[in-house]
Every structure is written in structure tokens, then in C-alpha cells.
Coordinates of C-alpha atoms in Angstrom, one line a residue:
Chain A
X1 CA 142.9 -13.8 30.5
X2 CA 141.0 -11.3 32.8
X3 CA 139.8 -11.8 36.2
X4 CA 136.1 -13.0 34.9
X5 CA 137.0 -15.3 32.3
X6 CA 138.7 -17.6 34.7
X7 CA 136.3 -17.0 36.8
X8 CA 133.9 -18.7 34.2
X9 CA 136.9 -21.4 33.7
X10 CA 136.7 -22.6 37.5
X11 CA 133.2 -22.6 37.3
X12 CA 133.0 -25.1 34.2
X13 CA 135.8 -26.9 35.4
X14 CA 133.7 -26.9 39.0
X15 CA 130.3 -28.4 37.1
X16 CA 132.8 -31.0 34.9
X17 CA 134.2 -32.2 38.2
X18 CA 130.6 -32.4 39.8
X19 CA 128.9 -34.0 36.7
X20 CA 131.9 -36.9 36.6
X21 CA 131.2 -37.4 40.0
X22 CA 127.4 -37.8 39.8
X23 CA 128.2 -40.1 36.7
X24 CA 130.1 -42.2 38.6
X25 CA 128.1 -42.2 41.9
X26 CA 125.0 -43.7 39.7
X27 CA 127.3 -45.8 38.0
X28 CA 127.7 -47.5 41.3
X29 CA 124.8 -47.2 42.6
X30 CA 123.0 -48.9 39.9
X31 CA 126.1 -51.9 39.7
X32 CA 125.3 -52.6 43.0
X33 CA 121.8 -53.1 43.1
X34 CA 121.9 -54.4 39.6
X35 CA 123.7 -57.6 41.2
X36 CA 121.6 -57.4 44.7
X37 CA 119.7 -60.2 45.2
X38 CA 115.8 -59.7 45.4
X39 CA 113.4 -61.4 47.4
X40 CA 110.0 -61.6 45.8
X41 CA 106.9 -60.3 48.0
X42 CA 104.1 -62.5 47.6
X43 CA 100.9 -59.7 47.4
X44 CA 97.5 -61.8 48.3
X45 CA 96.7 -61.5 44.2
X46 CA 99.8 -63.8 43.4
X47 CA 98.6 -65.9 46.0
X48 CA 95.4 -66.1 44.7
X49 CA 96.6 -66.5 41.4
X50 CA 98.9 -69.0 42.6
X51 CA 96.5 -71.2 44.1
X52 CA 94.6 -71.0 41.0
X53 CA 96.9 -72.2 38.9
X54 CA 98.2 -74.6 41.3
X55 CA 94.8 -76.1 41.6
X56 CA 94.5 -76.2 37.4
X57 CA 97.7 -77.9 37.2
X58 CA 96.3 -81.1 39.4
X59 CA 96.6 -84.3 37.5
X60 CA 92.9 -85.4 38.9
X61 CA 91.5 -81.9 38.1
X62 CA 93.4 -81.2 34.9
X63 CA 91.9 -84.3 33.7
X64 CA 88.3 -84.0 34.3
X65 CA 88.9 -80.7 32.9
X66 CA 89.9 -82.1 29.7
X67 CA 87.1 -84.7 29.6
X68 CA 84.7 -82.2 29.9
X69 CA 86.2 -79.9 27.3
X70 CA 86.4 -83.4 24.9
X71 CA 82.5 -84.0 26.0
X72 CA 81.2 -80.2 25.4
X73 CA 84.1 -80.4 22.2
X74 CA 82.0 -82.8 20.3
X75 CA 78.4 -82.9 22.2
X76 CA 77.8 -79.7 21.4
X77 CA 78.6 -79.3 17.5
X78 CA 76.6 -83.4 17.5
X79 CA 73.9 -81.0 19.1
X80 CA 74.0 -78.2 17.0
X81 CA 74.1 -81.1 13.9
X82 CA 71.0 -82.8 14.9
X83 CA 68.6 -80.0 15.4
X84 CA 69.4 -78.4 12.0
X85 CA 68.9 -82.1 10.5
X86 CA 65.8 -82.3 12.0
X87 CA 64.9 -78.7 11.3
X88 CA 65.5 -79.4 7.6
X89 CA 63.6 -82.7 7.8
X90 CA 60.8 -80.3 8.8
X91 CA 60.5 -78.2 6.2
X92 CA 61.3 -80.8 3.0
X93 CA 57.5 -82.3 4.7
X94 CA 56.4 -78.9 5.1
X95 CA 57.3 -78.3 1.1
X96 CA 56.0 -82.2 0.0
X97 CA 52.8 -81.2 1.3
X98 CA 52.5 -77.9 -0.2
X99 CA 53.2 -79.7 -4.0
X100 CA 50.7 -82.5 -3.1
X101 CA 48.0 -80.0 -2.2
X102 CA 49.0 -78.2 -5.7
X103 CA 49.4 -81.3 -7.6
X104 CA 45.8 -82.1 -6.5
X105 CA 44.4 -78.8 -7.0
X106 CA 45.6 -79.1 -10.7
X107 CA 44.5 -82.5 -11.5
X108 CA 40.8 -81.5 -10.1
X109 CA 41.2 -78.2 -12.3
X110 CA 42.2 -80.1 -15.4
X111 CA 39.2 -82.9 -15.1
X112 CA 36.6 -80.2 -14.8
X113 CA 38.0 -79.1 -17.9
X114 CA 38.1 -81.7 -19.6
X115 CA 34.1 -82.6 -18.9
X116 CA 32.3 -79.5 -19.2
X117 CA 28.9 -80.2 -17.6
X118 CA 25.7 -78.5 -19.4
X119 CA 23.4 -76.9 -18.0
X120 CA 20.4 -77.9 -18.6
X121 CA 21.3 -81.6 -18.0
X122 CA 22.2 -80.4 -14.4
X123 CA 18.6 -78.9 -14.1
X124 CA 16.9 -81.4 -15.1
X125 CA 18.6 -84.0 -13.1
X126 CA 17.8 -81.8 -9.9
X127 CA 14.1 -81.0 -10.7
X128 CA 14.0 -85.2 -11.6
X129 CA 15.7 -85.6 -7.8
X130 CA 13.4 -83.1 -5.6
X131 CA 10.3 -84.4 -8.0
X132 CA 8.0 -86.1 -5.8
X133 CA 5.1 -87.9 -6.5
X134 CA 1.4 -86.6 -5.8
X135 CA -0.4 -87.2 -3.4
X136 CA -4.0 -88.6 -4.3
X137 CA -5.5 -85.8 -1.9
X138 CA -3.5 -83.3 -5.1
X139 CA -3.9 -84.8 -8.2
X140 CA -6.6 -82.9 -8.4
X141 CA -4.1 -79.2 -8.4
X142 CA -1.6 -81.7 -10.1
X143 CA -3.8 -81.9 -13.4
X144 CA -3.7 -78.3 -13.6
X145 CA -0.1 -77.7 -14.1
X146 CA 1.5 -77.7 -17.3
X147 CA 3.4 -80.9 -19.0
X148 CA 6.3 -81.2 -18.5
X149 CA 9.0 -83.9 -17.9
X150 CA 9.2 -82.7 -14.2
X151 CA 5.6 -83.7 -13.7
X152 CA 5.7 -87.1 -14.0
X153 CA 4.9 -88.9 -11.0
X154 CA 7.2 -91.7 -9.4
Chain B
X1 CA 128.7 -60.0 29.8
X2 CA 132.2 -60.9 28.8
X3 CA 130.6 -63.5 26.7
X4 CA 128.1 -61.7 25.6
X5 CA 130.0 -58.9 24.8
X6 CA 132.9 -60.8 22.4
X7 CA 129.9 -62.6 20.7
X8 CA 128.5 -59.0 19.7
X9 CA 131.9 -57.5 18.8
X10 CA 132.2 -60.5 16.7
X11 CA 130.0 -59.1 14.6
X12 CA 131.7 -56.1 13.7
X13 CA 131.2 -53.3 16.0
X14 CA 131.6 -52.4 19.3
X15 CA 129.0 -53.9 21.4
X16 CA 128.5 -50.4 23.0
X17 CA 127.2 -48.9 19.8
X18 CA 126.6 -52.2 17.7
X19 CA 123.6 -51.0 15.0
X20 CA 121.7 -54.3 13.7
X21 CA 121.0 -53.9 10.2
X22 CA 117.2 -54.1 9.0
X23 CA 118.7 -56.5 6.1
X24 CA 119.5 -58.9 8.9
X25 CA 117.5 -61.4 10.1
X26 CA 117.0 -59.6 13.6
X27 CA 114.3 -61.5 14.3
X28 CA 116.4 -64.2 15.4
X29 CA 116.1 -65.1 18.8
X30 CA 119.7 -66.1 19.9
X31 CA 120.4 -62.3 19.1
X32 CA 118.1 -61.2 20.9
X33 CA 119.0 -62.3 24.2
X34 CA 122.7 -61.2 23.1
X35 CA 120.9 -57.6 23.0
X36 CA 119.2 -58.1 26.1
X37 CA 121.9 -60.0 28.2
X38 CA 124.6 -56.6 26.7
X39 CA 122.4 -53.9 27.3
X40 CA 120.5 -55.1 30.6
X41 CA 122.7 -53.0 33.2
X42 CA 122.5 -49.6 31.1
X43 CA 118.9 -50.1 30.8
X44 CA 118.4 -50.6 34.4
X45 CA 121.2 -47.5 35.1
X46 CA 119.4 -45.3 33.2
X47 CA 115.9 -46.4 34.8
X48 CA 117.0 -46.6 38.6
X49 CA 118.8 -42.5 37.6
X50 CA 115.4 -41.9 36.7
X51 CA 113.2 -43.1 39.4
X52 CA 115.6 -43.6 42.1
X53 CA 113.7 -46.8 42.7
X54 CA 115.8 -49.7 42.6
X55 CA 112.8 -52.0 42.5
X56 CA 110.6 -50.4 40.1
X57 CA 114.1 -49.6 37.8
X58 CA 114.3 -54.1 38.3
X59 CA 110.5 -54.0 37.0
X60 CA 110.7 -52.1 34.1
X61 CA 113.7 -52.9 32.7
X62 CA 112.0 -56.3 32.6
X63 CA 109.1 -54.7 31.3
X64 CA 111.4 -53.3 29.1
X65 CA 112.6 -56.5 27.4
X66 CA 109.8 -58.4 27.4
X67 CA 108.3 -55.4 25.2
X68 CA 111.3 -55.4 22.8
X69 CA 111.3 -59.5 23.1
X70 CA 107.6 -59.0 21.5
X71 CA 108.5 -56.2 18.8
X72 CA 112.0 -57.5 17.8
X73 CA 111.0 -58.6 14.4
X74 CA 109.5 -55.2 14.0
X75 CA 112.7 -53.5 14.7
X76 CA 113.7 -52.2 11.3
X77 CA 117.8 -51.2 12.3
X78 CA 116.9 -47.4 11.8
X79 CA 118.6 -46.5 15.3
X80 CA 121.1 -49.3 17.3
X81 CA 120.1 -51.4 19.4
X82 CA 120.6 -49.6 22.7
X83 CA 118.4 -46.2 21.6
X84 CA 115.8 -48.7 20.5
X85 CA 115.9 -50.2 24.1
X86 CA 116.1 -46.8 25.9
X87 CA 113.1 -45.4 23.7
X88 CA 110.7 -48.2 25.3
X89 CA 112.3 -47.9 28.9
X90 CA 111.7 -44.0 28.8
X91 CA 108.1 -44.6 27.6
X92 CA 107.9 -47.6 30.0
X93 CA 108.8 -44.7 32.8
X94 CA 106.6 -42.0 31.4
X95 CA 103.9 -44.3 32.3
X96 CA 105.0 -45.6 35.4
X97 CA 105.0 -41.8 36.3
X98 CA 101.9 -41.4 35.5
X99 CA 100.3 -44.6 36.9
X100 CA 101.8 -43.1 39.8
X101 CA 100.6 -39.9 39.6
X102 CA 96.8 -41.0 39.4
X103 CA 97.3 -43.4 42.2
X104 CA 98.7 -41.6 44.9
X105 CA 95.5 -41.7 46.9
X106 CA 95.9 -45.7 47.0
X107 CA 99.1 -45.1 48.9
X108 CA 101.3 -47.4 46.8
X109 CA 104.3 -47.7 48.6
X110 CA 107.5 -46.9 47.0
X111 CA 110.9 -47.5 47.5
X112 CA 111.8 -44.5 46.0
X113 CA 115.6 -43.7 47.5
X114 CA 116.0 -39.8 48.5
X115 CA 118.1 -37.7 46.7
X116 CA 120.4 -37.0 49.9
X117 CA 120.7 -41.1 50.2
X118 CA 121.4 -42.0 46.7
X119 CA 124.4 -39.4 46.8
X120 CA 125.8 -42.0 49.3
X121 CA 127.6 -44.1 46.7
X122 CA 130.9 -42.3 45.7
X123 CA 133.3 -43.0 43.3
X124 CA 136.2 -44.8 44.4
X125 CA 138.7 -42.6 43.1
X126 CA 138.6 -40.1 45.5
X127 CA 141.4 -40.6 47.9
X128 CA 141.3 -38.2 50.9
X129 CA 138.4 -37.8 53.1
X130 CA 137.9 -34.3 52.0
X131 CA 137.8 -35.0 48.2
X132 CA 135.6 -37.5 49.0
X133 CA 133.3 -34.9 51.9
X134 CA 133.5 -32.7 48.2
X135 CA 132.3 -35.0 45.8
X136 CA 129.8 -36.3 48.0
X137 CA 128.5 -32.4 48.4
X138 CA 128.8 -31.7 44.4
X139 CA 127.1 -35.5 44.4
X140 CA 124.1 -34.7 46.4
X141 CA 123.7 -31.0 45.0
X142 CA 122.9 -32.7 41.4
X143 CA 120.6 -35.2 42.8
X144 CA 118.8 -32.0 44.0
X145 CA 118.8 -30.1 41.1
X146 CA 118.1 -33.5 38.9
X147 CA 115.0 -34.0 41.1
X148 CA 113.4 -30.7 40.4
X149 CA 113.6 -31.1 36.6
X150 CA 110.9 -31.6 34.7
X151 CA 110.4 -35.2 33.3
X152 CA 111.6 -34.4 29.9
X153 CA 114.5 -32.0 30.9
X154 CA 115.8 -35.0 33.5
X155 CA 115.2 -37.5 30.7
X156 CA 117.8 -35.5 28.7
X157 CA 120.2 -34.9 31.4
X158 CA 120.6 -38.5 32.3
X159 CA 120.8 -39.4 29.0
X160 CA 123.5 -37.3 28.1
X161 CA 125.8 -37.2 31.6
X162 CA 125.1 -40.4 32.9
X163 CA 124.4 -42.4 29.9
X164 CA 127.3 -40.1 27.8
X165 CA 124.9 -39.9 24.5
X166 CA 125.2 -38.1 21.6
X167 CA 122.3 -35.3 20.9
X168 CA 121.4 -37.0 18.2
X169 CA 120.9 -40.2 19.7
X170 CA 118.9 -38.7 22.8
X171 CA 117.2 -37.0 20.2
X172 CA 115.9 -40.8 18.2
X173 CA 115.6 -42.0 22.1
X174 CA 113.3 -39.3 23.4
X175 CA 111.8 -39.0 19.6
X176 CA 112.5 -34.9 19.8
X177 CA 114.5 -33.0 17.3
X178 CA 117.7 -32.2 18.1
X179 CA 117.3 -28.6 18.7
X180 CA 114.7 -29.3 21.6
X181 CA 117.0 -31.6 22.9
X182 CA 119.5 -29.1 23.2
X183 CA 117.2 -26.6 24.4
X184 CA 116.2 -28.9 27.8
X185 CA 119.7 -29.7 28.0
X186 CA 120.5 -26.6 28.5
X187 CA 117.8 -25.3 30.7
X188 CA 119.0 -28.5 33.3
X189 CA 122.4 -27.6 33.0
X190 CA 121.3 -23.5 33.8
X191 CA 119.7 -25.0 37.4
X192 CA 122.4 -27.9 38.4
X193 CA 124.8 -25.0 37.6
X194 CA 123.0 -22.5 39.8
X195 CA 122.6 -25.6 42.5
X196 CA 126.7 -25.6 41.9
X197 CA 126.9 -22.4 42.9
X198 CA 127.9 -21.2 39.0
X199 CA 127.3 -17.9 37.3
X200 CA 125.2 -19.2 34.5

């Protein structure tokens, strides 16, 4: 064994010894503050949350909570419930209408149908309802028109 | 822990290295806080090595738990129990260290413990007061060297010296193949041995 390899011997041996000794120093180090005891600082968050939950946690409070969580619970949905009923009321009124209005529309269509009026008839009847009769002052002019079923005096 | 640990060797293996199978139902809860109550001190060991914050090492080892508490059924058996544990706790520190990072200008205060005070706590072996001037020395050189090493290089080192893993289980805990693992070994061990006065 020459002069350097020991050398590098007593230098392993002198990183072994130092590495044990580091081992065991944080070995120690962390078994005694792994069993010291701790005291808990109270930053103004925990406080805060603290106090919140504190103030949640109050019989009084906690209860009118939950009422009001029951109340908005079912109110709201009962809510919700009615104005879609009434919504839907709305429209089935909206829709009878609409068929009424078609229903009558039809029944007017199918009646003209079924008496067809003639024409002539129709003109007759209005010359026989804007005929007047003539005046004495006219008979005269009245003489000259042409017979006629219009002409006959009322 | 003396409880904790026969009930865990009672079930076959060493509580130190215990493996819980995936085919076991380790979603049970009673085993759970066998695993946490077991492996509780080596988590916070390897944390407060870490950080050399005792109070942020209590804080995330809790984290630590509560996280595994919440993934437990999840945890398939691949690795045991304790690599599982570490793999969280050295994500856990990756972000404390970067939480830390980005608030610095907030002035967070930290406990952190220098490296020349958390050399204070020697073994107990050493008799004479000049072993024990000596260890103290080699003590507080590593802490110096340890402090200067990058986050994944000090990872590895304390994992393997303090925590006495394998490479291949630093390798599952710091999810790195083993080669890498080796590699930041050795480039820690290059500076604590050139803190140590060494030739390499």
C-alpha cells in the first residue's frame, strides 16, 4: 500500500466518521423537537376565523340559521312551482283561443259553402233596397226610363 | 411507537421497510394511522434535515399526512409505505421552497435554524471533549456544505446519509432514475468532501 493510497483511505475513513456524525446529530436534533411541545400562535386570520365560527356555532344563531335555510329550502322551489303553473295556465288560454277563433273561422267558411248566393238575386235585392219612389215633381223624367222591375214605385 | 410498531411487524415485515400490498384492502383506516403513527418521526427527520425549520418540518409533515390520509385508497403498493410518504413530503418541500421563494418580499418570518446552530446537537457517543470539539467541527462542515446544495442534490444526500436509503428507493422517492440519483449523489459528496478537507 503506497503513501497515496492510504492517503485516500484516511480520507474516506475521515468523510465515514463525519457523515455518522452528521447522521446522528440530526437524528437528535429532530427527536428532540419531534417531542417539544408547541405553542400555537394565534395570527389575526384564525382569530377572525375563530370568531366566525364561534359565532355560527351559537345555539340562538345556529337556529335562525336553519329556519331560514328551511324557509328559503321550500319557499323558493313553492315559488319557482307556482309561476310555471301559472305560466302554463297562460298559454293552455292563449291556445283555447287560437282553436275557437279557427273553429269559428271554419264553421263560417263551411256555411258559405254550403249556400251559394246568386248573383243576380243579390242585385236585385239591392236595386229593390236603394229604389225610391218618385217624386210627383219627376214622374214626368220617370215615364221616360225603361221598364223594368227596379222602376216600380213604393 | 412500540405499539405501533409490533402491530406492523405483526403483519409480516419489519415495520422499517413494511410494503402494503395493492391486493390489500389499504384503504382501511386503522392501518392508516398504523402508517402514520410508525413513520411520523422519519417524516419529520427528513423534513426538519431539509429545511432546518423545526416549525415548518411540524407543518408539513402534517401536511404530509393529511395528503396521504386523502390518497390512501389510491395507494396501489407499488413502493412501501415510507417512499410513498417521503415522495409527498419532498413535493410538500419543493413547494414550500418555492412559496417561499416568491414571497420573500412579504418578510415571512422563518425559524429557519443556521447551519452553525443545528451542528449543536452531537451524538452522545463521543466521550472526550476533544472527540466531541471534532465531531462537532466535521458536524458543522456538512451542514455547510449540505446548505449550498442544490434542492435536488440535498434531497438525495439526506435521503441517503441521514435517511440510510437504498438508490433505488431514493430513486421511486424523488421519481428520478437511478443513474441521476447517483449522479447528484455523487456531485454532493465531491463538495462535503472538499468542505472535509478530502482529495476528491
Amino acid at each position: 500500500m503506497n503513501f497515496e493510497e492510504r492517503h485516500t483511505q484516511s480520507d474516506d475513513a475521515q468523510v465515514e466518521a463525519a457523515l455518522r456524525n452528521f447522521r446522528s446529530s440530526v437524528h437528535a436534533w429532530s427527536e428532540q423537537e419531534f417531542v417539544r411541545p408547541r405553542a400555537i400562535e394565534h395570527t389575526r386570520w384564525s382569530s377572525f376565523r375563530r370568531a366566525f365560527w364561534r359565532t355560527i356555532a351559537n345555539p340562538a344563531l345556529g337556529g335562525t340559521l336553519a329556519a331560514a335555510v328551511a324557509i328559503a329550502s321550500i319557499g323558493v322551489p313553492a315559488g319557482i312551482y307556482h309561476e310555471r303553473a301559472v305560466e302554463a295556465e297562460h298559454k293552455a288560454s292563449l291556445e283555447l283561443q287560437r282553436k275557437q277563433a279557427v273553429e269559428l273561422a271554419l264553421k263560417a267558411q263551411a256555411a258559405a259553402a254550403a249556400n251559394p248566393v246568386d248573383d243576380e238575386a243579390f242585385l236585385d235585392d239591392v236595386d229593390s233596397d236603394i229604389a225610391q219612389a218618385t217624386p210627383d215633381a219627376m214622374q214626368p223624367l220617370a215615364s221616360l226610363m225603361s221598364d223594368g222591375p227596379s222602376q216600380s214605385t213604393r | 411507537m412500540a405499539t405501533t410498531t409490533t402491530v406492523l411487524e405483526s403483519m409480516g415485515k419489519p415495520a422499517a421497510a413494511i410494503a402494503f400490498p395493492g391486493e390489500r384492502a389499504i384503504n382501511d383506516a386503522a392501518q392508516f394511522a398504523e402508517a402514520a403513527a410508525c413513520y411520523r418521526p422519519q417524516i419529520f427527520r427528513f423534513l426538519l434535515a431539509s429545511l432546518r425549520d423545526p416549525d415548518a418540518a411540524e407543518t408539513l409533515t402534517q401536511d404530509c399526512l393529511l395528503k396521504a390520509h386523502r390518497n390512501w385508497a389510491s395507494f396501489r403498493g407499488d413502493s412501501s409505505v415510507m417512499t410513498w410518504l417521503l415522495r409527498i413530503a419532498i413535493n410538500l418541500q419543493k413547494d414550500h421552497w418555492r412559496s417561499r421563494r416568491l414571497q420573500f418580499w412579504k418578510q415571512t418570518s422563518s425559524n429557519s435554524v443556521d447551519a452553525d446552530d443545528a451542528s449543536q446537537w452531537l451524538p452522545s457517543g463521543e466521550s472526550s471533549p476533544e472527540q466531541q470539539a471534532v465531531a462537532k467541527d466535521q458536524v458543522r462542515q456538512v451542514w455547510r456544505t449540505v446548505k449550498n446544495l442544490s434542492e435536488r442534490q440535498r434531497t438525495v444526500f439526506m435521503l441517503r446519509h441521514v435517511e440510510e436509503m437504498e438508490i433505488h428507493e431514493i430513486a421511486q422517492a424523488v421519481g428520478l432514475s437511478e443513474g441521476t440519483v447517483k449522479a447528484h449523489l455523487s456531485r454532493a459528496m465531491v463538495r462535503v468532501r472538499a468542505e472535509l478537507g478530502g482529495k476528491r
